[in-house]
Amino acid sequence: MQSVEIPQLIKYSMTPIDEGVLLCIWEPAPLSESRVRPFLFMARYRLASETEAQQILEYYETIYEAAPTETPA
């Protein structure tokens, strides 16, 4: 299993499966009284190839790079 972090925003893992690759992407977040899982979101994709997984990952990276890092006052 390959697991990597995109600087301070999202993490992902690519795991080989019989049908191809399982790509998991999530944004970590601390647990709290209202958050029972340690992430803001998690998406799982079953894909035929690592190339397809890389394309989806690049899309997420593009979105997160374009997102503002601070909320305007």
mmCIF file of N, CA and C in Angstrom:
data_model
loop_
_atom_site.group_PDB
_atom_site.id
_atom_site.type_symbol
_atom_site.label_atom_id
_atom_site.label_comp_id
_atom_site.label_asym_id
_atom_site.label_seq_id
_atom_site.Cartn_x
_atom_site.Cartn_y
_atom_site.Cartn_z
ATOM 1 N N MET A 1 0.847 -1.178 0.000
ATOM 2 C CA MET A 1 0.000 0.000 0.000
ATOM 3 C C MET A 1 0.886 1.233 0.000
ATOM 4 N N GLN A 2 0.542 2.182 -0.828
ATOM 5 C CA GLN A 2 1.264 3.445 -0.930
ATOM 6 C C GLN A 2 0.425 4.511 -0.234
ATOM 7 N N SER A 3 1.017 5.267 0.693
ATOM 8 C CA SER A 3 0.284 6.317 1.389
ATOM 9 C C SER A 3 1.125 7.580 1.388
ATOM 10 N N VAL A 4 0.519 8.669 0.997
ATOM 11 C CA VAL A 4 1.236 9.933 0.850
ATOM 12 C C VAL A 4 0.359 11.057 1.358
ATOM 13 N N GLU A 5 0.997 12.151 1.763
ATOM 14 C CA GLU A 5 0.262 13.331 2.212
ATOM 15 C C GLU A 5 0.515 14.478 1.254
ATOM 16 N N ILE A 6 -0.545 15.140 0.850
ATOM 17 C CA ILE A 6 -0.444 16.373 0.084
ATOM 18 C C ILE A 6 -0.397 17.468 1.143
ATOM 19 N N PRO A 7 0.625 18.328 1.129
ATOM 20 C CA PRO A 7 0.941 19.204 2.258
ATOM 21 C C PRO A 7 -0.251 19.762 3.029
ATOM 22 N N GLN A 8 -0.436 19.265 4.239
ATOM 23 C CA GLN A 8 -1.368 19.751 5.249
ATOM 24 C C GLN A 8 -2.825 19.800 4.811
ATOM 25 N N LEU A 9 -3.182 19.210 3.700
ATOM 26 C CA LEU A 9 -4.563 19.303 3.271
ATOM 27 C C LEU A 9 -5.241 17.949 3.168
ATOM 28 N N ILE A 10 -4.782 17.117 2.276
ATOM 29 C CA ILE A 10 -5.409 15.813 2.118
ATOM 30 C C ILE A 10 -4.354 14.712 2.113
ATOM 31 N N LYS A 11 -4.813 13.525 2.440
ATOM 32 C CA LYS A 11 -3.958 12.341 2.394
ATOM 33 C C LYS A 11 -4.606 11.341 1.455
ATOM 34 N N TYR A 12 -3.806 10.407 0.969
ATOM 35 C CA TYR A 12 -4.372 9.365 0.124
ATOM 36 C C TYR A 12 -3.579 8.082 0.268
ATOM 37 N N SER A 13 -4.209 6.997 -0.127
ATOM 38 C CA SER A 13 -3.521 5.712 -0.227
ATOM 39 C C SER A 13 -4.020 5.008 -1.480
ATOM 40 N N MET A 14 -3.118 4.276 -2.121
ATOM 41 C CA MET A 14 -3.456 3.440 -3.272
ATOM 42 C C MET A 14 -3.101 2.010 -2.899
ATOM 43 N N THR A 15 -4.091 1.137 -2.939
ATOM 44 C CA THR A 15 -3.893 -0.252 -2.567
ATOM 45 C C THR A 15 -4.256 -1.152 -3.743
ATOM 46 N N PRO A 16 -3.337 -2.028 -4.158
ATOM 47 C CA PRO A 16 -3.679 -2.969 -5.231
ATOM 48 C C PRO A 16 -4.792 -3.922 -4.775
ATOM 49 N N ILE A 17 -5.766 -4.157 -5.644
ATOM 50 C CA ILE A 17 -6.829 -5.127 -5.395
ATOM 51 C C ILE A 17 -6.945 -6.003 -6.644
ATOM 52 N N ASP A 18 -7.713 -7.081 -6.542
ATOM 53 C CA ASP A 18 -7.843 -8.007 -7.676
ATOM 54 C C ASP A 18 -8.302 -7.308 -8.946
ATOM 55 N N GLU A 19 -9.225 -6.364 -8.819
ATOM 56 C CA GLU A 19 -9.799 -5.691 -9.986
ATOM 57 C C GLU A 19 -8.983 -4.497 -10.454
ATOM 58 N N GLY A 20 -7.930 -4.112 -9.738
ATOM 59 C CA GLY A 20 -7.126 -2.948 -10.112
ATOM 60 C C GLY A 20 -6.526 -2.253 -8.906
ATOM 61 N N VAL A 21 -7.098 -1.096 -8.553
ATOM 62 C CA VAL A 21 -6.550 -0.267 -7.472
ATOM 63 C C VAL A 21 -7.697 0.312 -6.650
ATOM 64 N N LEU A 22 -7.506 0.367 -5.334
ATOM 65 C CA LEU A 22 -8.429 1.070 -4.450
ATOM 66 C C LEU A 22 -7.743 2.369 -4.046
ATOM 67 N N LEU A 23 -8.334 3.493 -4.427
ATOM 68 C CA LEU A 23 -7.809 4.813 -4.080
ATOM 69 C C LEU A 23 -8.675 5.387 -2.973
ATOM 70 N N CYS A 24 -8.053 5.743 -1.854
ATOM 71 C CA CYS A 24 -8.748 6.408 -0.746
ATOM 72 C C CYS A 24 -8.143 7.795 -0.588
ATOM 73 N N ILE A 25 -8.999 8.800 -0.500
ATOM 74 C CA ILE A 25 -8.569 10.186 -0.321
ATOM 75 C C ILE A 25 -9.344 10.739 0.862
ATOM 76 N N TRP A 26 -8.644 11.422 1.795
ATOM 77 C CA TRP A 26 -9.338 11.995 2.944
ATOM 78 C C TRP A 26 -8.643 13.257 3.413
ATOM 79 N N GLU A 27 -9.416 14.085 4.118
ATOM 80 C CA GLU A 27 -8.872 15.287 4.746
ATOM 81 C C GLU A 27 -8.906 15.068 6.254
ATOM 82 N N PRO A 28 -7.748 14.955 6.886
ATOM 83 C CA PRO A 28 -7.697 14.692 8.322
ATOM 84 C C PRO A 28 -8.289 15.845 9.135
ATOM 85 N N ALA A 29 -8.810 15.491 10.296
ATOM 86 C CA ALA A 29 -9.338 16.480 11.235
ATOM 87 C C ALA A 29 -9.315 15.859 12.625
ATOM 88 N N PRO A 30 -9.105 16.677 13.640
ATOM 89 C CA PRO A 30 -9.068 16.133 14.999
ATOM 90 C C PRO A 30 -10.451 15.658 15.447
ATOM 91 N N LEU A 31 -10.456 14.633 16.278
ATOM 92 C CA LEU A 31 -11.707 14.161 16.866
ATOM 93 C C LEU A 31 -12.249 15.216 17.823
ATOM 94 N N SER A 32 -13.557 15.264 17.949
ATOM 95 C CA SER A 32 -14.198 16.175 18.897
ATOM 96 C C SER A 32 -15.504 15.529 19.347
ATOM 97 N N GLU A 33 -16.263 16.243 20.165
ATOM 98 C CA GLU A 33 -17.545 15.701 20.614
ATOM 99 C C GLU A 33 -18.487 15.456 19.441
ATOM 100 N N SER A 34 -18.408 16.298 18.426
ATOM 101 C CA SER A 34 -19.310 16.146 17.279
ATOM 102 C C SER A 34 -18.675 15.383 16.112
ATOM 103 N N ARG A 35 -17.371 15.168 16.143
ATOM 104 C CA ARG A 35 -16.691 14.442 15.058
ATOM 105 C C ARG A 35 -16.183 13.115 15.608
ATOM 106 N N VAL A 36 -16.784 12.028 15.155
ATOM 107 C CA VAL A 36 -16.421 10.710 15.675
ATOM 108 C C VAL A 36 -15.414 9.979 14.788
ATOM 109 N N ARG A 37 -15.099 10.532 13.630
ATOM 110 C CA ARG A 37 -14.075 9.984 12.738
ATOM 111 C C ARG A 37 -12.995 11.042 12.539
ATOM 112 N N PRO A 38 -11.741 10.645 12.371
ATOM 113 C CA PRO A 38 -10.646 11.628 12.299
ATOM 114 C C PRO A 38 -10.445 12.250 10.914
ATOM 115 N N PHE A 39 -11.545 12.574 10.228
ATOM 116 C CA PHE A 39 -11.429 13.225 8.925
ATOM 117 C C PHE A 39 -12.675 14.045 8.633
ATOM 118 N N LEU A 40 -12.514 15.054 7.755
ATOM 119 C CA LEU A 40 -13.649 15.862 7.317
ATOM 120 C C LEU A 40 -14.421 15.143 6.223
ATOM 121 N N PHE A 41 -13.695 14.478 5.329
ATOM 122 C CA PHE A 41 -14.335 13.663 4.303
ATOM 123 C C PHE A 41 -13.403 12.526 3.928
ATOM 124 N N MET A 42 -13.994 11.472 3.375
ATOM 125 C CA MET A 42 -13.216 10.369 2.813
ATOM 126 C C MET A 42 -13.941 9.887 1.564
ATOM 127 N N ALA A 43 -13.182 9.693 0.501
ATOM 128 C CA ALA A 43 -13.725 9.158 -0.747
ATOM 129 C C ALA A 43 -12.930 7.918 -1.116
ATOM 130 N N ARG A 44 -13.635 6.877 -1.536
ATOM 131 C CA ARG A 44 -12.983 5.634 -1.960
ATOM 132 C C ARG A 44 -13.392 5.342 -3.396
ATOM 133 N N TYR A 45 -12.407 5.033 -4.207
ATOM 134 C CA TYR A 45 -12.637 4.723 -5.617
ATOM 135 C C TYR A 45 -12.027 3.368 -5.943
ATOM 136 N N ARG A 46 -12.805 2.490 -6.554
ATOM 137 C CA ARG A 46 -12.291 1.224 -7.102
ATOM 138 C C ARG A 46 -12.054 1.474 -8.581
ATOM 139 N N LEU A 47 -10.802 1.367 -8.993
ATOM 140 C CA LEU A 47 -10.431 1.722 -10.363
ATOM 141 C C LEU A 47 -9.691 0.575 -11.037
ATOM 142 N N ALA A 48 -9.740 0.579 -12.355
ATOM 143 C CA ALA A 48 -9.125 -0.495 -13.132
ATOM 144 C C ALA A 48 -7.603 -0.410 -13.159
ATOM 145 N N SER A 49 -7.052 0.812 -12.978
ATOM 146 C CA SER A 49 -5.596 0.950 -13.083
ATOM 147 C C SER A 49 -5.076 2.064 -12.182
ATOM 148 N N GLU A 50 -3.771 2.004 -11.944
ATOM 149 C CA GLU A 50 -3.117 3.062 -11.176
ATOM 150 C C GLU A 50 -3.133 4.379 -11.958
ATOM 151 N N THR A 51 -3.140 4.301 -13.273
ATOM 152 C CA THR A 51 -3.216 5.508 -14.106
ATOM 153 C C THR A 51 -4.517 6.253 -13.852
ATOM 154 N N GLU A 52 -5.637 5.525 -13.774
ATOM 155 C CA GLU A 52 -6.922 6.158 -13.464
ATOM 156 C C GLU A 52 -6.893 6.775 -12.069
ATOM 157 N N ALA A 53 -6.308 6.061 -11.118
ATOM 158 C CA ALA A 53 -6.209 6.574 -9.753
ATOM 159 C C ALA A 53 -5.393 7.859 -9.727
ATOM 160 N N GLN A 54 -4.306 7.889 -10.468
ATOM 161 C CA GLN A 54 -3.449 9.077 -10.519
ATOM 162 C C GLN A 54 -4.201 10.264 -11.111
ATOM 163 N N GLN A 55 -5.046 10.029 -12.111
ATOM 164 C CA GLN A 55 -5.828 11.113 -12.711
ATOM 165 C C GLN A 55 -6.801 11.720 -11.705
ATOM 166 N N ILE A 56 -7.469 10.871 -10.929
ATOM 167 C CA ILE A 56 -8.396 11.377 -9.914
ATOM 168 C C ILE A 56 -7.628 12.118 -8.835
ATOM 169 N N LEU A 57 -6.501 11.582 -8.413
ATOM 170 C CA LEU A 57 -5.683 12.239 -7.397
ATOM 171 C C LEU A 57 -5.210 13.608 -7.882
ATOM 172 N N GLU A 58 -4.791 13.703 -9.120
ATOM 173 C CA GLU A 58 -4.360 14.993 -9.674
ATOM 174 C C GLU A 58 -5.502 16.002 -9.670
ATOM 175 N N TYR A 59 -6.728 15.549 -9.912
ATOM 176 C CA TYR A 59 -7.891 16.437 -9.848
ATOM 177 C C TYR A 59 -8.039 17.006 -8.432
ATOM 178 N N TYR A 60 -7.987 16.143 -7.416
ATOM 179 C CA TYR A 60 -8.090 16.605 -6.027
ATOM 180 C C TYR A 60 -6.965 17.581 -5.696
ATOM 181 N N GLU A 61 -5.746 17.274 -6.123
ATOM 182 C CA GLU A 61 -4.617 18.169 -5.859
ATOM 183 C C GLU A 61 -4.864 19.543 -6.473
ATOM 184 N N THR A 62 -5.389 19.581 -7.685
ATOM 185 C CA THR A 62 -5.689 20.848 -8.356
ATOM 186 C C THR A 62 -6.721 21.641 -7.568
ATOM 187 N N ILE A 63 -7.765 20.980 -7.117
ATOM 188 C CA ILE A 63 -8.819 21.651 -6.346
ATOM 189 C C ILE A 63 -8.253 22.199 -5.040
ATOM 190 N N TYR A 64 -7.460 21.402 -4.338
ATOM 191 C CA TYR A 64 -6.923 21.845 -3.053
ATOM 192 C C TYR A 64 -5.868 22.930 -3.208
ATOM 193 N N GLU A 65 -5.103 22.900 -4.268
ATOM 194 C CA GLU A 65 -4.125 23.969 -4.498
ATOM 195 C C GLU A 65 -4.825 25.285 -4.794
ATOM 196 N N ALA A 66 -5.986 25.232 -5.429
ATOM 197 C CA ALA A 66 -6.734 26.443 -5.786
ATOM 198 C C ALA A 66 -7.544 26.984 -4.615
ATOM 199 N N ALA A 67 -7.811 26.156 -3.615
ATOM 200 C CA ALA A 67 -8.638 26.580 -2.483
ATOM 201 C C ALA A 67 -7.867 27.538 -1.584
ATOM 202 N N PRO A 68 -8.548 28.575 -1.075
ATOM 203 C CA PRO A 68 -7.875 29.486 -0.139
ATOM 204 C C PRO A 68 -7.522 28.747 1.149
ATOM 205 N N THR A 69 -6.375 29.083 1.727
ATOM 206 C CA THR A 69 -5.941 28.412 2.952
ATOM 207 C C THR A 69 -6.475 29.091 4.204
ATOM 208 N N GLU A 70 -6.962 30.299 4.077
ATOM 209 C CA GLU A 70 -7.535 31.014 5.219
ATOM 210 C C GLU A 70 -8.887 31.590 4.826
ATOM 211 N N THR A 71 -9.782 31.661 5.795
ATOM 212 C CA THR A 71 -11.086 32.263 5.553
ATOM 213 C C THR A 71 -10.945 33.775 5.633
ATOM 214 N N PRO A 72 -11.422 34.517 4.631
ATOM 215 C CA PRO A 72 -11.321 35.982 4.685
ATOM 216 C C PRO A 72 -12.093 36.543 5.871
ATOM 217 N N ALA A 73 -11.605 37.642 6.419
ATOM 218 C CA ALA A 73 -12.252 38.260 7.589
ATOM 219 C C ALA A 73 -13.512 38.988 7.207
#
